[in-house]
Coordinates of C-alpha atoms and ligand atoms in Angstrom, one line a residue:
X1 CA 0.1 0.3 0.0
X2 CA 0.9 3.3 -0.9
X3 CA 0.2 6.1 0.4
X4 CA 0.4 10.0 -1.5
X5 CA 0.3 12.6 1.4
X6 CA 3.0 15.4 0.4
X7 CA 5.0 16.1 -2.3
X8 CA 8.2 14.1 0.3
X9 CA 5.9 11.2 -0.6
X10 CA 7.6 11.2 -4.7
X11 CA 11.3 10.5 -5.3
X12 CA 12.2 12.6 -8.8
X13 CA 13.0 9.9 -10.8
X14 CA 9.1 8.1 -10.1
X15 CA 7.4 11.9 -11.2
X16 CA 10.1 12.6 -14.7
X17 CA 8.5 8.5 -14.8
X18 CA 4.6 9.5 -13.9
X19 CA 5.1 12.6 -16.8
X20 CA 7.0 10.2 -19.0
X21 CA 4.1 8.1 -19.3
X22 CA 1.4 10.7 -18.9
X23 CA 3.2 12.0 -21.8
X24 CA 2.9 9.1 -24.0
X25 CA -0.7 7.8 -22.6
X26 CA -2.8 11.5 -22.6
X27 CA -6.1 11.0 -21.8
X28 CA -7.1 7.4 -24.3
X29 CA -8.9 5.3 -22.5
X30 CA -8.1 1.4 -21.5
X31 CA -9.2 -0.8 -19.0
X32 CA -7.0 -0.8 -16.9
X33 CA -8.6 -0.7 -13.6
X34 CA -11.7 -2.3 -14.6
X35 CA -13.0 -3.8 -11.6
X36 CA -11.9 -1.1 -8.8
X37 CA -13.1 0.9 -7.1
X38 CA -12.1 5.0 -6.1
X39 CA -13.7 6.5 -3.3
X40 CA -14.3 10.9 -3.4
X41 CA -14.1 12.2 -0.5
X42 CA -14.5 15.8 0.0
X43 CA -14.9 17.7 3.3
X44 CA -14.9 20.8 1.3
X45 CA -15.8 22.2 -2.0
X46 CA -14.3 21.2 -5.0
X47 CA -14.7 21.4 -8.9
X48 CA -11.4 20.8 -10.6
X49 CA -9.9 17.6 -8.4
X50 CA -13.0 15.9 -7.5
X51 CA -14.2 15.8 -11.1
X52 CA -10.4 14.6 -12.6
X53 CA -10.0 12.0 -10.1
X54 CA -14.0 11.1 -11.5
X55 CA -12.7 11.8 -14.6
X56 CA -8.9 9.5 -14.4
X57 CA -11.1 6.5 -12.8
X58 CA -13.7 6.5 -15.7
X59 CA -11.2 6.9 -18.2
X60 CA -9.8 3.7 -17.1
X61 CA -12.6 1.5 -16.9
X62 CA -13.0 1.7 -12.8
X63 CA -16.1 3.3 -10.6
X64 CA -16.1 6.0 -8.2
X65 CA -18.2 6.1 -5.4
X66 CA -18.1 10.3 -5.0
X67 CA -19.3 11.6 -1.2
X68 CA -18.3 15.5 -2.8
X69 CA -20.8 16.9 -0.1
X70 CA -20.5 16.0 3.0
X71 CA -23.6 17.3 4.6
X72 CA -25.6 13.9 2.8
X73 CA -23.0 11.5 4.4
X74 CA -23.5 10.2 8.0
X75 CA -20.2 13.6 9.0
X76 CA -23.1 15.0 9.7
X77 CA -23.9 12.5 12.4
X78 CA -20.6 13.1 13.5
X79 CA -18.9 10.3 12.7
X80 CA -15.1 10.7 12.9
X81 CA -12.5 10.6 9.7
X82 CA -11.3 7.6 10.8
X83 CA -15.0 5.5 10.7
X84 CA -15.8 7.2 8.1
X85 CA -12.4 6.5 6.5
X86 CA -12.4 2.5 7.9
X87 CA -16.0 2.5 6.4
X88 CA -14.6 3.3 3.0
X89 CA -12.1 1.7 3.0
X90 CA -14.2 -1.7 2.5
X91 CA -15.8 -1.2 -0.2
X92 CA -13.3 0.4 -2.3
X93 CA -9.5 0.6 -3.4
X94 CA -8.4 3.6 -2.9
X95 CA -9.5 7.3 -0.9
X96 CA -8.9 10.5 -2.5
X97 CA -8.8 12.9 0.1
X98 CA -9.9 17.0 1.0
X99 CA -10.4 17.6 4.4
X100 CA -10.3 21.3 5.8
X101 CA -7.8 20.3 8.7
X102 CA -4.0 20.0 8.2
X103 CA -2.9 16.7 8.8
X104 CA -5.3 14.5 8.6
X105 CA -4.4 12.9 5.4
X106 CA -1.8 11.2 7.7
X107 CA -4.9 11.0 10.6
X108 CA -6.6 8.8 7.7
X109 CA -4.0 7.0 6.1
X110 CA -2.8 6.0 10.1
X111 CA -6.2 3.8 10.5
X112 CA -7.2 3.4 6.1
X113 CA -6.5 0.0 4.6
X114 CA -6.6 1.1 1.5
X115 CA -3.6 3.6 0.1
X116 CA -5.1 7.8 0.9
X117 CA -4.7 10.5 -1.9
X118 CA -4.2 13.7 -0.5
X119 CA -6.6 16.2 -2.6
X120 CA -6.0 19.1 -0.1
X121 CA -5.2 19.4 3.9
X122 CA -6.0 22.4 5.9
X123 CA -3.0 25.1 4.5
X124 CA -0.8 21.7 4.4
X125 CA -0.5 20.2 0.6
X126 CA -2.6 19.8 -2.7
X127 CA 0.8 17.1 -4.5
X128 CA -1.4 16.0 -6.7
X129 CA -1.8 19.4 -8.4
X130 CA 1.9 19.8 -7.6
X131 CA 1.9 16.8 -9.8
X132 CA 0.2 19.0 -12.7
X133 CA 1.6 21.8 -12.4
X134 CA 5.1 20.4 -12.4
X135 CA 4.0 19.2 -15.5
X136 CA 2.3 21.9 -17.1
X137 CA 6.4 23.3 -16.6
X138 CA 8.0 20.7 -17.9
X139 CA 5.7 20.1 -20.4
X140 CA 6.2 23.8 -21.6
X141 CA 9.5 24.4 -21.6
X142 CA 11.9 21.6 -23.8
X143 CA 10.7 18.7 -21.2
X144 CA 13.6 20.6 -17.7
X145 CA 12.0 22.1 -14.6
X146 CA 15.6 23.6 -13.8
X147 CA 17.4 27.5 -14.0
X148 CA 13.4 29.5 -13.7
X149 CA 12.7 32.4 -12.4
X150 CA 9.4 31.7 -10.4
X151 CA 7.1 34.2 -9.0
X152 CA 4.5 33.6 -7.0
X153 CA 1.7 36.1 -6.3
X154 CA -1.2 35.9 -4.1
X155 CA -2.3 34.0 -0.5
X156 CA 0.8 32.1 -0.7
X157 CA 0.2 32.0 3.5
X158 CA -2.8 29.8 3.5
X159 CA -2.5 28.5 -0.4
X160 CA -1.5 24.7 -0.1
X161 CA -0.6 24.4 -3.7
X162 CA 2.8 26.8 -3.5
X163 CA 3.4 25.2 -0.8
X164 CA 3.6 21.7 -2.7
X165 CA 4.9 23.0 -5.6
X166 CA 8.1 25.4 -3.9
X167 CA 8.9 21.4 -2.2
X168 CA 9.4 19.8 -5.7
X169 CA 10.7 23.1 -7.6
X170 CA 13.5 23.8 -4.9
X171 CA 15.1 20.3 -5.2
X172 CA 16.2 21.4 -8.8
X173 CA 19.2 23.6 -9.0
X174 CA 18.9 27.5 -10.2
X175 CA 15.8 28.1 -9.7
X176 CA 14.9 31.5 -8.1
X177 CA 11.7 32.5 -6.6
X178 CA 10.1 35.9 -5.9
X179 CA 7.4 35.7 -3.4
X180 CA 5.1 38.4 -4.1
X181 CA 2.3 39.4 -1.7
X182 CA 1.2 42.0 1.3
X183 CA 3.1 41.2 4.5
X184 CA 0.1 39.2 6.0
X185 CA -0.5 36.8 3.8
X186 CA 3.6 36.3 3.1
X187 CA 4.8 32.7 2.5
X188 CA 5.8 31.2 6.0
X189 CA 9.1 32.0 6.9
X190 CA 10.3 28.4 8.3
X191 CA 10.0 26.9 4.6
X192 CA 11.6 29.6 2.9
X193 CA 13.5 28.3 -0.3
X194 CA 17.4 29.8 0.4
X195 CA 16.6 30.9 -3.2
X196 CA 13.5 33.6 -2.1
X197 CA 13.1 37.6 -3.4
X198 CA 9.9 38.9 -1.0
X199 CA 8.6 42.3 -2.3
X200 CA 4.6 43.7 -2.5
X201 CA 4.4 44.6 -5.6
X202 CA 4.9 42.6 -8.7
X203 CA 6.0 45.5 -10.8
X204 CA 9.0 44.5 -9.1
X205 CA 9.7 41.0 -10.6
X206 CA 7.1 40.7 -13.4
X207 CA 9.4 41.4 -16.6
X208 CA 12.0 38.6 -15.2
X209 CA 9.8 35.7 -14.5
X210 CA 10.0 32.8 -16.6
X211 CA 6.5 31.2 -14.8
X212 CA 3.9 33.0 -12.9
X213 CA 2.2 31.4 -10.3
X214 CA -1.1 33.3 -9.8
X215 CA -3.3 31.6 -6.0
X216 CA -6.2 33.3 -5.2
X217 CA -7.0 34.3 -1.5
X218 CA -8.2 31.6 0.8
X219 CA -11.3 33.6 1.8
X220 CA -12.9 30.4 3.3
X221 CA -9.3 30.1 5.8
X222 CA -9.9 34.0 6.9
X223 CA -8.0 35.7 4.5
X224 CA -8.9 39.0 3.5
X225 CA -7.6 40.9 0.4
X226 CA -8.3 41.4 -3.4
X227 CA -5.9 42.1 -6.2
X228 CA -6.0 42.0 -9.7
X229 CA -3.1 41.6 -12.2
X230 CA -4.5 44.2 -15.2
X231 CA -3.2 43.3 -18.5
X232 CA -0.6 45.8 -19.3
X233 CA 1.0 44.1 -16.2
X234 CA 0.4 41.0 -17.5
X235 CA 1.9 41.9 -20.9
X236 CA 5.2 42.9 -19.0
X237 CA 6.0 39.5 -18.6
X238 CA 8.4 37.8 -20.7
X239 CA 7.2 37.0 -24.3
X240 CA 8.7 32.7 -23.3
X241 CA 7.1 32.7 -20.3
X242 CA 4.3 31.3 -18.6
X243 CA 0.9 31.9 -16.4
X244 CA 0.2 29.8 -14.6
X245 CA -3.5 29.2 -11.8
X246 CA -4.7 26.4 -9.1
X247 CA -8.2 27.9 -10.0
X248 CA -10.7 28.6 -9.3
X249 CA -9.9 32.6 -10.3
X250 CA -11.8 34.9 -8.7
X251 CA -10.2 37.9 -10.0
X252 CA -7.1 37.2 -10.2
X253 CA -6.3 37.7 -14.3
X254 CA -8.3 39.0 -16.8
X255 CA -10.2 37.5 -18.8
X256 CA -9.2 39.3 -21.5
X257 CA -5.7 37.7 -20.6
X258 CA -7.1 33.9 -21.9
X259 CA -6.5 33.2 -25.2
X260 CA -3.1 34.9 -24.3
X261 CA 0.0 32.4 -26.0
X262 CA 0.8 31.9 -22.3
X263 CA -2.2 31.6 -20.3
X264 CA -1.7 27.8 -19.0
X265 CA -4.0 28.0 -16.6
X266 CA -7.1 25.8 -18.6
X267 CA -3.9 23.4 -20.2
X268 CA -3.3 22.5 -16.1
X269 CA -6.6 20.6 -16.0
X270 CA -5.9 18.6 -18.8
X271 CA -2.4 17.9 -17.5
X272 CA -4.2 16.4 -14.6
X273 CA -6.2 14.5 -16.1
X274 CA -3.5 12.5 -17.9
X275 CA -1.3 12.5 -14.3
X276 CA -4.0 11.3 -12.4
X277 CA -4.4 8.6 -14.6
X278 CA -0.6 7.0 -14.5
X279 CA -0.5 7.8 -10.5
X280 CA -4.1 5.6 -10.1
X281 CA -2.8 3.1 -12.9
X282 CA 0.2 3.3 -10.4
X283 CA -1.4 2.9 -7.1
X284 CA -4.1 0.6 -7.7
X285 CA -4.4 -1.7 -10.4
Ligands
LIG301 N1 -7.4 23.2 -8.3 C1 -7.9 22.9 -7.2 O1 -7.5 22.0 -6.6 O2 -9.3 23.0 -7.5 P1 -10.8 22.8 -6.8 O3 -11.0 23.1 -5.8 O4 -12.1 22.8 -7.8 O5 -10.8 20.8 -6.8

């Protein structure tokens, strides 16, 4: 059994092998997961992650028990996370878990008889988002993820996708990080990578950026700050740069930018399906 709780659970070789299989397979259908069942157990809202796992199972012949709204499950009667996980482990081969409390995926893994995949735990991590984010950079950068100038903007304190992605990109030489946020939403000091520059103003760094990673302010975690990048600011980006966002977006990127060749945030979701198809096969088949 192999849980995926953190980016730390995936070695470099494993990730490159998964990406290479994802490029070979893309979203081709198969029956590799016939008779296998996945539980989607989501204690927080999700559009992309839950649907992407659902699609990745079904495209490979598997089935899904969708518990996307725990209000309609026995959690509302007071059932503990552990009991719910032990229950679903008796009827499925893998559990994809999203939960508002950081560390809850580890609690689930302690009692689960089937693999747990972390689909986001509070302010903690979102490792499968990092698989697709890293893939997006790899796929658009001649299959390399080193020697990049990466600018991350938004709620860097509460956003879990940035924490997981920084863990991955910090493994590779020459990567430099610019963190742009108001002070109260700054990247946690204890996790700052060596090559990091912190600023409150995007205009200080946008013209020297290869990858712009834009994030939403996490109002559900108490953050209170709105921001929008303007088309004028986005046009300061180098022509070969890419713009990513884990989505959903609120006001961060104007829709007018969506057709710009640098905008990769809708491609990210397609790549997520490719990566999750390979991941599920590795973990369940
Ligand atoms: N990127 C992401 O996790 O999106 P959802 O919240 O819609 O799953």
